[in-house]
mmCIF file of C-alpha atoms and ligand atoms in Angstrom:
data_model
loop_
_atom_site.group_PDB
_atom_site.id
_atom_site.type_symbol
_atom_site.label_atom_id
_atom_site.label_comp_id
_atom_site.label_asym_id
_atom_site.label_seq_id
_atom_site.Cartn_x
_atom_site.Cartn_y
_atom_site.Cartn_z
ATOM 1 C CA UNK A 19 11.994 17.491 27.297
ATOM 2 C CA UNK A 20 12.747 14.045 26.117
ATOM 3 C CA UNK A 21 15.186 13.337 23.346
ATOM 4 C CA UNK A 22 13.567 10.212 22.001
ATOM 5 C CA UNK A 23 14.320 9.953 18.311
ATOM 6 C CA UNK A 24 12.981 7.416 15.822
ATOM 7 C CA UNK A 25 14.622 6.907 12.434
ATOM 8 C CA UNK A 26 12.226 5.869 9.722
ATOM 9 C CA UNK A 27 12.876 4.642 6.197
ATOM 10 C CA UNK A 28 10.110 5.926 3.919
ATOM 11 C CA UNK A 29 9.205 4.049 0.738
ATOM 12 C CA UNK A 30 6.252 5.915 -0.829
ATOM 13 C CA UNK A 31 6.338 3.516 -3.802
ATOM 14 C CA UNK A 32 3.884 3.927 -6.653
ATOM 15 C CA UNK A 33 0.637 5.675 -7.506
ATOM 16 C CA UNK A 34 -1.335 6.981 -4.546
ATOM 17 C CA UNK A 35 1.406 5.722 -2.227
ATOM 18 C CA UNK A 36 3.241 8.924 -3.122
ATOM 19 C CA UNK A 37 0.131 10.996 -2.350
ATOM 20 C CA UNK A 38 -0.947 9.522 0.990
ATOM 21 C CA UNK A 39 2.415 8.856 2.661
ATOM 22 C CA UNK A 40 3.321 12.573 3.010
ATOM 23 C CA UNK A 41 -0.040 13.123 4.735
ATOM 24 C CA UNK A 42 0.752 10.350 7.218
ATOM 25 C CA UNK A 43 4.206 11.831 7.807
ATOM 26 C CA UNK A 44 2.773 15.284 8.557
ATOM 27 C CA UNK A 45 0.215 13.834 10.963
ATOM 28 C CA UNK A 46 2.938 11.818 12.739
ATOM 29 C CA UNK A 47 5.117 14.954 12.929
ATOM 30 C CA UNK A 48 2.249 16.850 14.514
ATOM 31 C CA UNK A 49 1.832 14.344 17.361
ATOM 32 C CA UNK A 50 5.590 13.889 17.744
ATOM 33 C CA UNK A 51 5.923 17.587 18.541
ATOM 34 C CA UNK A 52 3.216 17.348 21.180
ATOM 35 C CA UNK A 53 4.569 14.209 22.814
ATOM 36 C CA UNK A 54 8.205 15.190 22.952
ATOM 37 C CA UNK A 55 9.897 12.896 20.461
ATOM 38 C CA UNK A 56 11.373 13.468 17.037
ATOM 39 C CA UNK A 57 11.053 11.554 13.798
ATOM 40 C CA UNK A 58 13.881 11.445 11.328
ATOM 41 C CA UNK A 59 12.705 10.350 7.878
ATOM 42 C CA UNK A 60 14.798 9.120 4.979
ATOM 43 C CA UNK A 61 13.164 8.685 1.584
ATOM 44 C CA UNK A 62 13.808 5.728 -0.728
ATOM 45 C CA UNK A 63 12.538 5.924 -4.312
ATOM 46 C CA UNK A 64 12.037 2.158 -4.648
ATOM 47 C CA UNK A 65 9.145 1.729 -7.054
ATOM 48 C CA UNK A 66 8.015 0.587 -10.481
ATOM 49 C CA UNK A 67 9.307 3.886 -11.843
ATOM 50 C CA UNK A 68 12.742 2.960 -10.569
ATOM 51 C CA UNK A 69 12.325 -0.484 -12.108
ATOM 52 C CA UNK A 70 11.588 1.091 -15.495
ATOM 53 C CA UNK A 71 14.762 3.176 -15.253
ATOM 54 C CA UNK A 72 17.208 0.700 -13.706
ATOM 55 C CA UNK A 73 15.689 -2.775 -14.103
ATOM 56 C CA UNK A 74 15.337 -3.292 -10.354
ATOM 57 C CA UNK A 75 12.740 -2.287 -7.771
ATOM 58 C CA UNK A 76 15.489 -1.578 -5.247
ATOM 59 C CA UNK A 77 19.302 -1.614 -5.197
ATOM 60 C CA UNK A 78 21.217 -4.861 -4.564
ATOM 61 C CA UNK A 79 22.012 -3.824 -1.020
ATOM 62 C CA UNK A 80 18.512 -2.424 -0.409
ATOM 63 C CA UNK A 81 17.699 -4.664 2.538
ATOM 64 C CA UNK A 82 20.993 -3.796 4.227
ATOM 65 C CA UNK A 83 20.218 -0.095 3.766
ATOM 66 C CA UNK A 84 16.870 -0.231 5.579
ATOM 67 C CA UNK A 85 17.989 -2.719 8.254
ATOM 68 C CA UNK A 86 19.529 0.097 10.256
ATOM 69 C CA UNK A 87 16.275 2.028 10.699
ATOM 70 C CA UNK A 88 13.794 1.803 13.575
ATOM 71 C CA UNK A 89 10.841 1.254 11.238
ATOM 72 C CA UNK A 90 9.841 1.277 7.568
ATOM 73 C CA UNK A 91 6.833 3.270 6.354
ATOM 74 C CA UNK A 92 5.643 2.113 2.941
ATOM 75 C CA UNK A 93 2.887 3.394 0.630
ATOM 76 C CA UNK A 94 2.134 0.827 -2.069
ATOM 77 C CA UNK A 95 4.066 -0.914 -4.793
ATOM 78 C CA UNK A 96 2.807 -1.995 -8.188
ATOM 79 C CA UNK A 97 1.828 -0.122 -11.309
ATOM 80 C CA UNK A 98 0.649 -0.922 -14.838
ATOM 81 C CA UNK A 99 3.686 -1.502 -17.057
ATOM 82 C CA UNK A 100 5.433 -3.751 -14.539
ATOM 83 C CA UNK A 101 3.883 -7.167 -13.865
ATOM 84 C CA UNK A 102 2.500 -7.390 -10.315
ATOM 85 C CA UNK A 103 4.535 -10.491 -9.447
ATOM 86 C CA UNK A 104 7.706 -8.631 -10.509
ATOM 87 C CA UNK A 105 7.024 -5.629 -8.262
ATOM 88 C CA UNK A 106 5.829 -7.768 -5.353
ATOM 89 C CA UNK A 107 8.701 -10.278 -5.467
ATOM 90 C CA UNK A 108 11.167 -7.463 -6.204
ATOM 91 C CA UNK A 109 10.383 -5.463 -3.097
ATOM 92 C CA UNK A 110 7.710 -6.401 -0.587
ATOM 93 C CA UNK A 111 8.304 -10.155 -0.384
ATOM 94 C CA UNK A 112 12.105 -9.850 0.031
ATOM 95 C CA UNK A 113 11.539 -7.236 2.741
ATOM 96 C CA UNK A 114 9.026 -9.466 4.548
ATOM 97 C CA UNK A 115 11.252 -12.526 4.381
ATOM 98 C CA UNK A 116 14.707 -11.075 4.944
ATOM 99 C CA UNK A 117 13.570 -8.865 7.811
ATOM 100 C CA UNK A 118 11.617 -11.862 9.190
ATOM 101 C CA UNK A 119 8.398 -9.850 9.379
ATOM 102 C CA UNK A 120 6.458 -12.915 10.384
ATOM 103 C CA UNK A 121 3.357 -11.305 11.861
ATOM 104 C CA UNK A 122 1.044 -9.449 9.516
ATOM 105 C CA UNK A 123 -1.371 -7.564 11.724
ATOM 106 C CA UNK A 124 -4.523 -5.843 10.517
ATOM 107 C CA UNK A 125 -6.907 -4.169 12.944
ATOM 108 C CA UNK A 126 -10.529 -4.195 11.854
ATOM 109 C CA UNK A 127 -12.584 -1.595 13.647
ATOM 110 C CA UNK A 128 -15.793 0.088 12.614
ATOM 111 C CA UNK A 129 -14.842 3.653 13.467
ATOM 112 C CA UNK A 130 -17.393 6.227 14.538
ATOM 113 C CA UNK A 131 -18.523 8.032 11.408
ATOM 114 C CA UNK A 132 -18.111 4.983 9.162
ATOM 115 C CA UNK A 133 -20.954 2.866 7.829
ATOM 116 C CA UNK A 134 -20.434 -0.871 7.567
ATOM 117 C CA UNK A 135 -21.744 -2.624 4.460
ATOM 118 C CA UNK A 136 -23.292 -5.022 6.981
ATOM 119 C CA UNK A 137 -26.792 -3.821 7.835
ATOM 120 C CA UNK A 138 -27.458 -2.806 11.417
ATOM 121 C CA UNK A 139 -23.872 -2.999 12.672
ATOM 122 C CA UNK A 140 -22.279 -0.264 14.791
ATOM 123 C CA UNK A 141 -18.817 0.399 16.255
ATOM 124 C CA UNK A 142 -19.572 -1.851 19.252
ATOM 125 C CA UNK A 143 -20.016 -4.862 16.932
ATOM 126 C CA UNK A 144 -16.816 -4.716 14.900
ATOM 127 C CA UNK A 145 -13.497 -4.517 16.703
ATOM 128 C CA UNK A 146 -11.065 -7.326 16.016
ATOM 129 C CA UNK A 147 -7.539 -7.938 14.733
ATOM 130 C CA UNK A 148 -6.463 -10.400 12.077
ATOM 131 C CA UNK A 149 -3.011 -11.893 12.702
ATOM 132 C CA UNK A 150 -1.639 -13.559 9.591
ATOM 133 C CA UNK A 151 1.462 -15.744 9.413
ATOM 134 C CA UNK A 152 3.535 -13.828 6.895
ATOM 135 C CA UNK A 153 6.572 -15.877 5.825
ATOM 136 C CA UNK A 154 5.768 -19.596 5.429
ATOM 137 C CA UNK A 155 2.719 -21.863 5.096
ATOM 138 C CA UNK A 156 1.023 -22.114 1.739
ATOM 139 C CA UNK A 157 3.223 -19.413 0.141
ATOM 140 C CA UNK A 158 6.341 -21.471 -0.410
ATOM 141 C CA UNK A 159 8.137 -21.855 -3.702
ATOM 142 C CA UNK A 160 8.625 -25.592 -3.335
ATOM 143 C CA UNK A 161 6.942 -27.581 -6.079
ATOM 144 C CA UNK A 162 6.983 -27.848 -9.807
ATOM 145 C CA UNK A 163 5.579 -29.253 -13.004
ATOM 146 C CA UNK A 164 6.138 -32.598 -14.650
ATOM 147 C CA UNK A 165 5.052 -34.206 -17.925
ATOM 148 C CA UNK A 166 4.486 -30.767 -19.325
ATOM 149 C CA UNK A 167 2.110 -30.406 -22.251
ATOM 150 C CA UNK A 168 1.023 -34.024 -22.091
ATOM 151 C CA UNK A 169 -2.179 -35.418 -20.742
ATOM 152 C CA UNK A 170 -0.252 -36.626 -17.673
ATOM 153 C CA UNK A 171 0.769 -33.052 -16.961
ATOM 154 C CA UNK A 172 0.994 -32.496 -13.215
ATOM 155 C CA UNK A 173 1.815 -29.652 -10.917
ATOM 156 C CA UNK A 174 2.398 -29.597 -7.190
ATOM 157 C CA UNK A 175 2.971 -26.935 -4.583
ATOM 158 C CA UNK A 176 4.174 -27.758 -1.097
ATOM 159 C CA UNK A 177 2.912 -26.029 2.045
ATOM 160 C CA UNK A 178 5.480 -25.641 4.782
ATOM 161 C CA UNK A 179 4.555 -25.365 8.446
ATOM 162 C CA UNK A 180 7.495 -25.413 10.828
ATOM 163 C CA UNK A 181 7.060 -25.784 14.564
ATOM 164 C CA UNK A 182 8.989 -22.565 15.125
ATOM 165 C CA UNK A 183 6.968 -20.652 12.524
ATOM 166 C CA UNK A 184 3.630 -21.972 13.762
ATOM 167 C CA UNK A 185 4.314 -21.520 17.463
ATOM 168 C CA UNK A 186 5.627 -17.991 17.157
ATOM 169 C CA UNK A 187 2.596 -16.676 15.273
ATOM 170 C CA UNK A 188 0.220 -18.398 17.708
ATOM 171 C CA UNK A 189 2.176 -16.993 20.622
ATOM 172 C CA UNK A 190 1.995 -13.517 19.087
ATOM 173 C CA UNK A 191 -1.792 -13.836 18.824
ATOM 174 C CA UNK A 192 -2.194 -14.933 22.448
ATOM 175 C CA UNK A 193 0.126 -12.208 23.715
ATOM 176 C CA UNK A 194 -1.909 -9.666 21.766
ATOM 177 C CA UNK A 195 -5.177 -10.993 23.193
ATOM 178 C CA UNK A 196 -3.720 -10.645 26.701
ATOM 179 C CA UNK A 197 -3.548 -6.879 26.170
ATOM 180 C CA UNK A 198 -7.127 -6.545 24.945
ATOM 181 C CA UNK A 199 -10.426 -6.304 26.789
ATOM 182 C CA UNK A 200 -12.102 -9.391 25.368
ATOM 183 C CA UNK A 201 -9.057 -11.655 25.719
ATOM 184 C CA UNK A 202 -10.107 -14.129 23.068
ATOM 185 C CA UNK A 203 -8.330 -15.870 20.171
ATOM 186 C CA UNK A 204 -10.010 -17.557 17.199
ATOM 187 C CA UNK A 205 -7.987 -19.925 15.015
ATOM 188 C CA UNK A 206 -8.693 -20.348 11.301
ATOM 189 C CA UNK A 207 -8.260 -23.962 10.242
ATOM 190 C CA UNK A 208 -9.268 -26.505 7.622
ATOM 191 C CA UNK A 209 -8.276 -29.700 9.359
ATOM 192 C CA UNK A 210 -11.175 -31.607 7.871
ATOM 193 C CA UNK A 211 -9.924 -31.292 4.286
ATOM 194 C CA UNK A 212 -6.203 -30.613 4.647
ATOM 195 C CA UNK A 213 -5.049 -33.638 6.582
ATOM 196 C CA UNK A 214 -1.409 -32.966 7.487
ATOM 197 C CA UNK A 215 -0.663 -29.312 7.994
ATOM 198 C CA UNK A 216 -3.982 -28.204 9.444
ATOM 199 C CA UNK A 217 -4.353 -30.883 12.145
ATOM 200 C CA UNK A 218 -0.789 -29.906 13.085
ATOM 201 C CA UNK A 219 -1.843 -26.244 13.264
ATOM 202 C CA UNK A 220 -4.793 -27.228 15.508
ATOM 203 C CA UNK A 221 -2.497 -29.277 17.737
ATOM 204 C CA UNK A 222 -0.075 -26.390 18.187
ATOM 205 C CA UNK A 223 -2.989 -24.002 18.800
ATOM 206 C CA UNK A 224 -4.315 -26.250 21.573
ATOM 207 C CA UNK A 225 -0.814 -26.562 23.070
ATOM 208 C CA UNK A 226 -0.293 -22.792 23.006
ATOM 209 C CA UNK A 227 -3.739 -22.178 24.535
ATOM 210 C CA UNK A 228 -2.659 -24.226 27.572
ATOM 211 C CA UNK A 229 -0.084 -21.524 28.346
ATOM 212 C CA UNK A 230 -2.854 -18.914 28.439
ATOM 213 C CA UNK A 231 -5.600 -20.284 30.679
ATOM 214 C CA UNK A 232 -7.240 -16.834 30.980
ATOM 215 C CA UNK A 233 -7.704 -16.392 27.250
ATOM 216 C CA UNK A 234 -10.849 -17.746 25.611
ATOM 217 C CA UNK A 235 -10.467 -19.688 22.367
ATOM 218 C CA UNK A 236 -12.479 -20.849 19.381
ATOM 219 C CA UNK A 237 -11.621 -22.430 16.064
ATOM 220 C CA UNK A 238 -13.522 -22.640 12.801
ATOM 221 C CA UNK A 239 -12.851 -24.080 9.405
ATOM 222 C CA UNK A 240 -11.995 -21.281 7.021
ATOM 223 C CA UNK A 241 -15.115 -21.724 4.903
ATOM 224 C CA UNK A 242 -17.631 -21.147 7.681
ATOM 225 C CA UNK A 243 -15.317 -18.604 9.276
ATOM 226 C CA UNK A 244 -15.698 -16.299 6.275
ATOM 227 C CA UNK A 245 -19.470 -16.533 6.717
ATOM 228 C CA UNK A 246 -19.149 -15.719 10.435
ATOM 229 C CA UNK A 247 -17.097 -12.597 9.628
ATOM 230 C CA UNK A 248 -20.143 -11.334 7.751
ATOM 231 C CA UNK A 249 -22.931 -12.635 9.974
ATOM 232 C CA UNK A 250 -21.318 -12.412 13.420
ATOM 233 C CA UNK A 251 -18.415 -9.928 13.338
ATOM 234 C CA UNK A 252 -19.067 -9.339 17.048
ATOM 235 C CA UNK A 253 -17.781 -12.837 17.870
ATOM 236 C CA UNK A 254 -14.169 -11.927 17.150
ATOM 237 C CA UNK A 255 -11.316 -10.362 19.072
ATOM 238 C CA UNK A 256 -7.982 -11.743 17.795
ATOM 239 C CA UNK A 257 -8.138 -14.057 14.768
ATOM 240 C CA UNK A 258 -4.984 -16.018 13.953
ATOM 241 C CA UNK A 259 -4.442 -17.694 10.596
ATOM 242 C CA UNK A 260 -1.893 -19.257 8.277
ATOM 243 C CA UNK A 261 -0.481 -17.235 5.385
ATOM 244 C CA UNK A 262 -3.201 -18.067 2.821
ATOM 245 C CA UNK A 263 -6.191 -18.040 5.157
ATOM 246 C CA UNK A 264 -4.901 -14.870 6.786
ATOM 247 C CA UNK A 265 -4.480 -13.208 3.412
ATOM 248 C CA UNK A 266 -8.133 -13.799 2.626
ATOM 249 C CA UNK A 267 -9.446 -12.890 6.077
ATOM 250 C CA UNK A 268 -7.361 -9.740 6.227
ATOM 251 C CA UNK A 269 -9.053 -8.383 3.100
ATOM 252 C CA UNK A 270 -12.507 -9.517 4.170
ATOM 253 C CA UNK A 271 -12.042 -7.938 7.612
ATOM 254 C CA UNK A 272 -11.405 -4.357 6.459
ATOM 255 C CA UNK A 273 -14.252 -4.746 3.963
ATOM 256 C CA UNK A 274 -16.762 -5.350 6.755
ATOM 257 C CA UNK A 275 -15.434 -2.266 8.541
ATOM 258 C CA UNK A 276 -16.222 0.060 5.661
ATOM 259 C CA UNK A 277 -13.516 0.947 3.179
ATOM 260 C CA UNK A 278 -10.093 -0.102 2.038
ATOM 261 C CA UNK A 279 -9.272 3.626 2.020
ATOM 262 C CA UNK A 280 -8.948 3.599 5.814
ATOM 263 C CA UNK A 281 -7.486 0.138 6.506
ATOM 264 C CA UNK A 282 -4.003 -0.048 8.082
ATOM 265 C CA UNK A 283 -1.514 -2.911 8.345
ATOM 266 C CA UNK A 284 1.734 -3.796 10.057
ATOM 267 C CA UNK A 285 4.324 -6.382 9.083
ATOM 268 C CA UNK A 286 6.020 -7.059 12.385
ATOM 269 C CA UNK A 287 9.235 -8.632 13.543
ATOM 270 C CA UNK A 288 8.077 -9.097 17.152
ATOM 271 C CA UNK A 289 11.522 -9.902 18.663
ATOM 272 C CA UNK A 290 12.704 -6.602 17.159
ATOM 273 C CA UNK A 291 15.803 -8.077 15.552
ATOM 274 C CA UNK A 292 14.897 -5.995 12.485
ATOM 275 C CA UNK A 293 12.764 -2.954 11.744
ATOM 276 C CA UNK A 294 9.070 -3.655 11.238
ATOM 277 C CA UNK A 295 7.242 -2.416 8.166
ATOM 278 C CA UNK A 296 4.009 -0.436 8.182
ATOM 279 C CA UNK A 297 1.803 -0.041 5.104
ATOM 280 C CA UNK A 298 -1.828 0.702 4.315
ATOM 281 C CA UNK A 299 -3.802 -2.332 3.150
ATOM 282 C CA UNK A 300 -4.641 -0.690 -0.168
ATOM 283 C CA UNK A 301 -2.505 -0.750 -3.304
ATOM 284 C CA UNK A 302 -1.343 2.015 -5.611
ATOM 285 C CA UNK A 303 -4.846 2.593 -7.085
ATOM 286 C CA UNK A 304 -3.773 3.414 -10.657
ATOM 287 C CA UNK A 305 -7.379 4.347 -11.472
ATOM 288 C CA UNK A 306 -7.232 7.440 -9.249
ATOM 289 C CA UNK A 307 -3.454 8.010 -9.008
ATOM 290 C CA UNK A 308 -2.306 11.546 -9.781
ATOM 291 C CA UNK A 309 -5.727 13.069 -9.212
ATOM 292 C CA UNK A 310 -5.173 14.029 -5.597
ATOM 293 C CA UNK A 311 -8.368 12.341 -4.426
ATOM 294 C CA UNK A 312 -7.022 9.289 -2.577
ATOM 295 C CA UNK A 313 -8.149 8.778 0.996
ATOM 296 C CA UNK A 314 -5.116 9.392 3.245
ATOM 297 C CA UNK A 315 -6.752 7.951 6.382
ATOM 298 C CA UNK A 316 -5.306 4.439 5.904
ATOM 299 C CA UNK A 317 -1.830 5.986 5.762
ATOM 300 C CA UNK A 318 -2.498 8.044 8.897
ATOM 301 C CA UNK A 319 -3.855 5.049 10.822
ATOM 302 C CA UNK A 320 -0.835 3.046 9.621
ATOM 303 C CA UNK A 321 1.440 5.785 10.992
ATOM 304 C CA UNK A 322 -0.386 5.425 14.321
ATOM 305 C CA UNK A 323 0.388 1.680 14.351
ATOM 306 C CA UNK A 324 4.022 2.518 13.670
ATOM 307 C CA UNK A 325 4.193 4.996 16.554
ATOM 308 C CA UNK A 326 2.583 2.422 18.843
ATOM 309 C CA UNK A 327 5.263 -0.103 17.864
ATOM 310 C CA UNK A 328 7.958 2.508 18.513
ATOM 311 C CA UNK A 329 6.697 2.859 22.081
ATOM 312 C CA UNK A 330 4.763 6.084 21.500
ATOM 313 C CA UNK A 331 1.376 4.738 22.564
ATOM 314 C CA UNK A 332 -0.067 8.063 23.717
ATOM 315 C CA UNK A 333 0.787 9.736 20.415
ATOM 316 C CA UNK A 334 -0.695 6.790 18.508
ATOM 317 C CA UNK A 335 -3.948 7.068 20.444
ATOM 318 C CA UNK A 336 -4.164 10.749 19.715
ATOM 319 C CA UNK A 337 -3.775 10.074 15.999
ATOM 320 C CA UNK A 338 -6.510 7.445 16.097
ATOM 321 C CA UNK A 339 -8.839 9.808 17.932
ATOM 322 C CA UNK A 340 -8.176 12.490 15.293
ATOM 323 C CA UNK A 341 -9.099 9.998 12.567
ATOM 324 C CA UNK A 342 -12.460 9.359 14.220
ATOM 325 C CA UNK A 343 -13.106 13.082 14.559
ATOM 326 C CA UNK A 344 -12.379 13.570 10.863
ATOM 327 C CA UNK A 345 -14.555 10.660 9.751
ATOM 328 C CA UNK A 346 -17.491 12.024 11.720
ATOM 329 C CA UNK A 347 -17.393 15.231 9.670
ATOM 330 C CA UNK A 348 -19.015 14.601 6.271
ATOM 331 C CA UNK A 349 -17.168 17.615 4.795
ATOM 332 C CA UNK A 350 -13.784 16.033 5.585
ATOM 333 C CA UNK A 351 -14.552 12.651 4.008
ATOM 334 C CA UNK A 352 -13.011 11.674 0.696
ATOM 335 C CA UNK A 353 -14.955 10.394 -2.303
ATOM 336 C CA UNK A 354 -14.560 6.689 -1.505
ATOM 337 C CA UNK A 355 -16.545 7.436 1.681
ATOM 338 C CA UNK A 356 -19.210 9.368 -0.166
ATOM 339 C CA UNK A 357 -17.665 12.767 0.595
ATOM 340 C CA UNK A 358 -16.163 15.478 -1.587
ATOM 341 C CA UNK A 359 -12.857 16.250 0.169
ATOM 342 C CA UNK A 360 -9.629 15.647 -1.725
ATOM 343 C CA UNK A 361 -6.464 14.171 -0.215
ATOM 344 C CA UNK A 362 -5.182 17.567 0.847
ATOM 345 C CA UNK A 363 -8.424 18.723 2.479
ATOM 346 C CA UNK A 364 -8.764 15.453 4.384
ATOM 347 C CA UNK A 365 -5.133 15.739 5.514
ATOM 348 C CA UNK A 366 -5.736 19.319 6.668
ATOM 349 C CA UNK A 367 -8.758 18.106 8.640
ATOM 350 C CA UNK A 368 -6.552 15.552 10.425
ATOM 351 C CA UNK A 369 -4.034 18.262 11.350
ATOM 352 C CA UNK A 370 -6.849 20.520 12.550
ATOM 353 C CA UNK A 371 -8.268 17.724 14.706
ATOM 354 C CA UNK A 372 -4.797 17.309 16.244
ATOM 355 C CA UNK A 373 -4.277 21.019 16.881
HETATM 356 P P1 NAI B 18 -5.915 -1.029 -4.963
HETATM 357 O O1 NAI B 18 -6.041 -1.124 -3.488
HETATM 358 O O2 NAI B 18 -4.802 -0.220 -5.475
HETATM 359 O O3 NAI B 18 -7.304 -0.428 -5.544
HETATM 360 C C1 NAI B 18 -8.556 -1.079 -5.425
HETATM 361 C C2 NAI B 18 -9.698 -0.071 -5.543
HETATM 362 O O4 NAI B 18 -9.774 0.682 -4.312
HETATM 363 C C3 NAI B 18 -9.478 0.961 -6.639
HETATM 364 O O5 NAI B 18 -10.705 1.275 -7.234
HETATM 365 C C4 NAI B 18 -8.918 2.168 -5.919
HETATM 366 O O6 NAI B 18 -9.203 3.387 -6.531
HETATM 367 C C5 NAI B 18 -9.599 2.061 -4.559
HETATM 368 N N1 NAI B 18 -8.727 2.594 -3.496
HETATM 369 C C6 NAI B 18 -7.637 1.984 -2.952
HETATM 370 N N2 NAI B 18 -7.074 2.769 -2.036
HETATM 371 C C7 NAI B 18 -7.802 3.904 -1.988
HETATM 372 C C8 NAI B 18 -7.691 5.104 -1.227
HETATM 373 N N3 NAI B 18 -6.711 5.307 -0.331
HETATM 374 N N4 NAI B 18 -8.609 6.080 -1.453
HETATM 375 C C9 NAI B 18 -9.601 5.893 -2.345
HETATM 376 N N5 NAI B 18 -9.749 4.782 -3.085
HETATM 377 C C10 NAI B 18 -8.856 3.794 -2.915
HETATM 378 O O7 NAI B 18 -5.846 -2.518 -5.516
HETATM 379 P P2 NAI B 18 -5.592 -3.041 -7.014
HETATM 380 O O8 NAI B 18 -6.297 -2.149 -7.983
HETATM 381 O O9 NAI B 18 -5.903 -4.470 -6.978
HETATM 382 O O10 NAI B 18 -4.027 -2.932 -7.246
HETATM 383 C C11 NAI B 18 -3.377 -1.847 -7.888
HETATM 384 C C12 NAI B 18 -1.881 -2.031 -7.802
HETATM 385 O O11 NAI B 18 -1.463 -1.985 -6.444
HETATM 386 C C13 NAI B 18 -1.393 -3.369 -8.358
HETATM 387 O O12 NAI B 18 -0.170 -3.141 -9.024
HETATM 388 C C14 NAI B 18 -1.173 -4.205 -7.114
HETATM 389 O O13 NAI B 18 -0.203 -5.199 -7.290
HETATM 390 C C15 NAI B 18 -0.718 -3.163 -6.139
HETATM 391 N N6 NAI B 18 -0.993 -3.534 -4.737
HETATM 392 C C16 NAI B 18 0.004 -3.302 -3.850
HETATM 393 C C17 NAI B 18 -0.179 -3.572 -2.516
HETATM 394 C C18 NAI B 18 0.920 -3.256 -1.583
HETATM 395 O O14 NAI B 18 1.837 -2.528 -1.906
HETATM 396 N N7 NAI B 18 0.893 -3.795 -0.401
HETATM 397 C C19 NAI B 18 -1.447 -4.117 -2.014
HETATM 398 C C20 NAI B 18 -2.452 -4.285 -3.029
HETATM 399 C C21 NAI B 18 -2.206 -4.010 -4.348
HETATM 400 MG MG1 MG B 19 -4.023 -9.644 0.113
#
């Protein structure tokens, strides 16, 4: 018997986050038992509800509290009544920046049992990973307004690309490609229109590629790249992008693979100086919150990514296999996938597939 133990900070957050995260925890517990490790969970009630009561999404020393854990498992934050920029900048963005979670990683795979909105595409056509730079680039707060309310009014916003920030995300993408079958990296650029930062990005991409002679490469301007995601999803293996381009591609990607209700994401600190954060791609879904009908598969797949990161690859694979088994059974599918199962029934089906 091994005594591997992983300590996990759990932030269910708002809306369906509170409904799907417990399902992911139970599924992770089930594989932990089988693979001889234990998971120790600690709940944090950081949410819009907390904001309404205390005026803050999390306590002052929130970051310090979660820093000591091995990983963070988060549902979704944001709910009507609190402006989205308040909830995002009050919780998720500080976590991403202060824990230096610089790689946002979203696998895009057409699982068996899922139908792509793209006609004629099967699981063999759609299997890639979007790697988004998560802490710099276009999302900086440098800039401002001048000559307000006059006809000379102007506003500027500065993009920031550091050599360290650019190289480390490119390196992450190439290292990831090394572990995959296709061994290929595509870079998203726009060096025709954006004349300083993007040619620099291309230059660093070419320099990094030299260190990986066995990895194939391609680069496309972001505009045509979005079209290729739709028309040629089979071209892609690892796709690396700046913060803004990656944000867009990492929503488009899961869309071509079926439903946001199954899409997982990781915010990684690859050097492991801090815990990484794992969250489904979807938000708190206020339109269905409280009804018990949310699809818990994204949360379960996200838990699998977390276990993988914690070194429990075999357990992660078993979880992913269980997801595919469940999705192949129409009776276990939730409403967003055209089924009738509720969150609980779908969760039970996952546990049954693991048994
Ligand atoms: P959303 O992802 O919450 O919902 C979009 C649509 O997808 C809704 O119709 C919803 O019912 C459906 N949906 C999402 N997840 C589902 C699931 N697991 N099962 C079945 N249906 C599902 O995005 P929306 O509506 O733009 O945002 C709602 C709130 O969530 C906002 O406050 C937003 O800021 C926040 N949000 C938080 C994120 C995070 O914590 N990382 C990410 C995206 C949004
Ligand atoms: Mg987004």
